Amino acid sequence: MKHQQILDKLAARFLVQALDESFARAMNWSMPTKGGSLDMQNQVWQQILSRWNCVLQEEDKKEVSAAYKQKTILAMAVIAHKYGLNIDSILPQALVAIDALNAAVELSDDFERRSPQIKAFLQTPPQPLKRRPIMPDNITFFRPQDVVSIQYQKRFYVAYVHCDTGINECPVIEFYDGVFDHVPNLEEVQKLPARGAHYQDGRVRISRYAVAQMKYLPDPANQVKLIAAAVAQPPSSKHLETSIGLYALTDIFALQKALEYLFQTT
């Protein structure tokens, strides 16, 4: 079997595409040489799970169905295997997902017939990559004046989309000064000011981020959610000093570290 043959049988095109792009980006930044050390592999898995746990750990079945979780786990195992990563930590879950998908008749008869082959294939040693994966193109379906929720470690941060770089390339966002334990509605955030970044000189400045790979709407990883569109009024930054530069360049993974820094006193 080939990896793409298995992925095609999942009938989840955008889930597979988004997961593949996540692995490609994480591998590209983390892979110093061909193959990869154990530390590198752990780093990649940490990045992947920091985003895709928003699917795997979601308890609301209206948000994420059992079948979608199972497809995500299986696709994650297949794509990681394709990229030469050790999948021992997720393999038992992937094998259970295959059985669950068959029991619920979620996929085709051909998937069920070939399930023993798929299981055997996933238990073969993955072949290390000889070169870095190609970085996915930067494109976004979010638009200026969108208000979005971004989940990280079961906390929800809210951002305003000011513009994008290039033509629909990377959204430039600014965070509201609030942290939630749920996806808030627009009324909960509209009166919040902008969150500024604290500098070593004691100043608190306007802080905006151009986020590569904040792409899909809706987000297959269940991490970024649209709260409202065409919100003309951005969060007020009158209390903040002028920013250093227009925005900081980051991506959907590095943004999580930026959140830790930005909200470190919250």
XYZ file of C-alpha atoms in Angstrom:
266
model
C 0.000 0.000 0.000
C 0.928 3.665 -0.308
C 0.192 6.419 2.158
C -1.963 8.400 -0.257
C -4.101 5.350 -1.021
C -5.036 5.095 2.641
C -5.629 8.831 2.999
C -7.878 8.899 -0.060
C -10.079 6.218 1.506
C -10.852 8.484 4.468
C -13.026 10.729 2.260
C -11.814 13.764 4.236
C -9.916 15.883 1.744
C -9.490 19.085 3.749
C -8.742 17.291 7.002
C -5.956 15.372 5.261
C -4.678 18.491 3.482
C -4.591 20.554 6.677
C -2.845 17.798 8.648
C -0.272 17.281 5.908
C 0.474 21.010 5.855
C 0.880 21.006 9.647
C 3.392 18.157 9.509
C 5.256 19.694 6.568
C 5.663 23.031 8.347
C 6.635 21.451 11.672
C 9.121 19.118 9.983
C 10.618 21.862 7.840
C 11.485 24.051 10.833
C 12.550 21.203 13.138
C 14.609 19.008 10.807
C 18.281 20.054 10.925
C 19.559 17.136 8.854
C 18.121 14.243 6.902
C 16.201 11.793 9.023
C 15.825 13.295 12.462
C 16.831 12.748 16.065
C 14.494 11.644 18.808
C 14.451 15.215 20.153
C 13.414 16.510 16.738
C 10.608 13.956 16.477
C 9.355 14.847 19.952
C 9.400 18.527 19.019
C 7.350 17.866 15.887
C 4.789 15.823 17.827
C 4.486 18.536 20.470
C 3.760 21.114 17.797
C 1.232 18.916 16.010
C -0.625 18.043 19.205
C -0.620 21.645 20.435
C -2.897 22.404 17.484
C -4.719 19.130 16.776
C -5.574 18.332 20.381
C -8.366 20.837 19.776
C -9.952 17.942 17.858
C -8.673 14.983 19.866
C -9.632 16.436 23.257
C -12.927 18.050 22.259
C -15.736 16.532 24.338
C -18.702 18.186 22.610
C -19.866 15.737 19.935
C -21.730 18.551 18.179
C -18.392 20.284 17.662
C -16.366 17.181 16.777
C -18.013 13.847 16.037
C -16.537 10.512 17.066
C -16.000 9.628 13.401
C -14.109 12.885 12.780
C -11.808 12.162 15.738
C -11.168 8.652 14.425
C -10.369 9.931 10.943
C -8.048 12.543 12.455
C -6.154 9.969 14.519
C -5.774 7.623 11.559
C -4.766 10.405 9.152
C -2.265 11.678 11.716
C -0.659 8.241 11.991
C -0.505 7.763 8.214
C 0.956 11.218 7.517
C 3.489 10.936 10.344
C 4.541 7.540 8.941
C 4.879 9.144 5.508
C 7.198 11.790 6.953
C 9.381 9.165 8.594
C 8.294 9.803 12.179
C 7.965 7.184 14.864
C 4.232 6.583 15.395
C 4.402 4.144 18.318
C 2.645 6.630 20.620
C -0.385 6.957 18.349
C -0.409 3.544 16.630
C -2.699 1.795 19.166
C -5.244 4.610 18.809
C -5.000 4.436 15.007
C -5.674 0.684 14.991
C -8.691 1.183 17.267
C -9.888 4.002 14.979
C -9.839 1.654 11.978
C -12.054 -0.842 13.813
C -14.396 1.902 15.041
C -14.815 3.395 11.562
C -15.648 -0.063 10.197
C -18.082 -0.839 13.020
C -19.963 2.395 12.354
C -19.834 1.847 8.562
C -18.363 5.333 8.144
C -16.236 4.469 5.118
C -16.373 2.280 2.029
C -16.484 -1.486 1.738
C -13.046 -1.294 0.141
C -11.661 0.393 3.281
C -13.039 -2.443 5.394
C -11.677 -5.123 3.072
C -8.234 -3.558 3.080
C -8.139 -2.766 6.786
C -5.794 -5.693 7.596
C -3.361 -4.382 4.974
C -3.618 -0.852 6.361
C -2.890 -2.088 9.880
C 0.076 -4.129 8.692
C 1.414 -1.193 6.676
C 1.296 1.158 9.668
C 3.309 -1.331 11.719
C 6.201 -1.319 9.233
C 9.191 0.911 10.138
C 8.789 4.392 8.589
C 11.462 5.503 6.153
C 13.317 8.672 7.263
C 13.060 11.625 4.928
C 16.122 12.475 2.862
C 15.256 16.165 2.652
C 13.009 18.720 4.248
C 9.368 18.722 3.093
C 8.227 21.503 0.805
C 6.699 24.337 2.800
C 2.990 24.813 2.063
C 1.932 28.060 0.410
C 0.672 30.813 2.680
C -2.960 31.620 2.003
C -5.867 32.604 4.231
C -9.637 32.528 4.011
C -9.985 34.944 6.935
C -10.804 38.515 5.994
C -10.224 41.985 7.446
C -12.699 42.835 10.224
C -13.132 39.189 11.255
C -13.115 38.462 14.990
C -11.752 35.008 15.774
C -11.216 32.736 18.757
C -7.903 30.867 18.981
C -7.680 27.924 21.377
C -4.442 27.008 23.135
C -4.186 24.603 26.068
C -7.938 24.767 26.731
C -7.910 28.557 26.948
C -9.527 30.778 24.341
C -7.955 34.008 23.093
C -9.753 36.456 20.813
C -8.161 38.371 17.954
C -9.193 41.013 15.452
C -8.085 40.675 11.822
C -6.843 44.079 10.634
C -5.644 43.138 7.148
C -3.566 40.521 5.384
C -0.123 40.492 3.834
C 0.129 40.261 0.066
C -3.124 39.070 -1.474
C -5.000 36.803 0.983
C -1.637 35.590 2.287
C -1.266 35.892 6.091
C -3.865 37.578 8.327
C -2.526 40.379 10.521
C -4.183 40.045 13.913
C -4.308 41.896 17.230
C -5.507 40.301 20.459
C -8.214 41.569 22.750
C -7.224 41.827 26.414
C -9.185 38.840 27.659
C -8.846 35.087 28.186
C -11.834 32.739 28.286
C -12.635 29.156 29.227
C -15.058 28.942 26.280
C -15.495 30.375 22.802
C -16.903 33.820 23.632
C -19.554 35.662 21.662
C -19.028 39.119 20.196
C -20.795 40.852 23.083
C -18.252 39.418 25.525
C -15.269 40.908 23.721
C -16.442 44.101 22.023
C -15.677 46.361 24.990
C -12.284 44.814 25.709
C -9.213 46.911 24.775
C -6.290 45.556 22.789
C -3.652 43.533 24.601
C -0.206 45.074 24.442
C 3.232 43.487 24.695
C 5.361 44.296 27.748
C 8.934 45.354 26.951
C 11.979 45.265 29.207
C 11.979 49.062 29.446
C 8.574 48.880 31.133
C 6.625 50.107 28.146
C 3.535 48.327 26.851
C 3.234 48.592 23.092
C 0.737 47.751 20.360
C 1.401 44.161 19.264
C 0.200 42.661 15.996
C 1.087 39.369 14.310
C 1.076 38.190 10.683
C 0.212 34.501 11.066
C 1.289 32.047 8.370
C -0.931 28.963 7.994
C -3.890 30.537 9.775
C -5.684 29.424 6.701
C -8.884 27.414 6.825
C -12.398 28.618 7.566
C -13.754 26.502 9.139
C -10.535 25.199 10.658
C -10.170 21.392 10.344
C -8.078 21.434 13.549
C -10.945 23.073 15.483
C -8.443 25.600 16.870
C -9.444 28.835 15.126
C -13.123 29.781 15.033
C -14.896 32.738 13.487
C -16.901 34.675 16.089
C -18.113 37.466 13.822
C -17.408 39.070 10.446
C -17.498 42.686 9.249
C -16.805 44.119 12.705
C -15.870 47.689 11.856
C -14.496 48.664 15.276
C -11.160 47.050 16.264
C -10.092 46.801 19.910
C -8.937 50.153 21.265
C -5.167 50.590 21.551
C -5.223 54.179 22.826
C -3.684 53.082 26.124
C -0.707 51.461 24.358
C 2.465 52.995 22.991
C 3.408 52.830 19.315
C 4.406 49.405 18.022
C 7.920 48.542 16.887
C 7.319 47.762 13.223
C 3.981 47.057 11.589
C 3.699 43.473 12.871
C 5.700 40.418 13.892
C 5.979 37.573 11.404
C 4.967 34.244 12.938
C 3.024 31.075 12.101
C 0.217 29.039 13.642
C 2.698 27.094 15.820
C 5.002 29.937 16.920
C 1.925 32.047 17.700
C 1.282 29.801 20.679
C 4.593 30.841 22.268
C 3.702 34.449 21.476
C 0.458 33.955 23.412
C 2.382 32.684 26.424
C 4.551 35.804 26.352
C 1.736 38.250 25.580
C -0.514 36.952 28.369
C 2.169 35.966 30.871
C 0.759 38.246 33.567
C -2.859 37.114 33.045
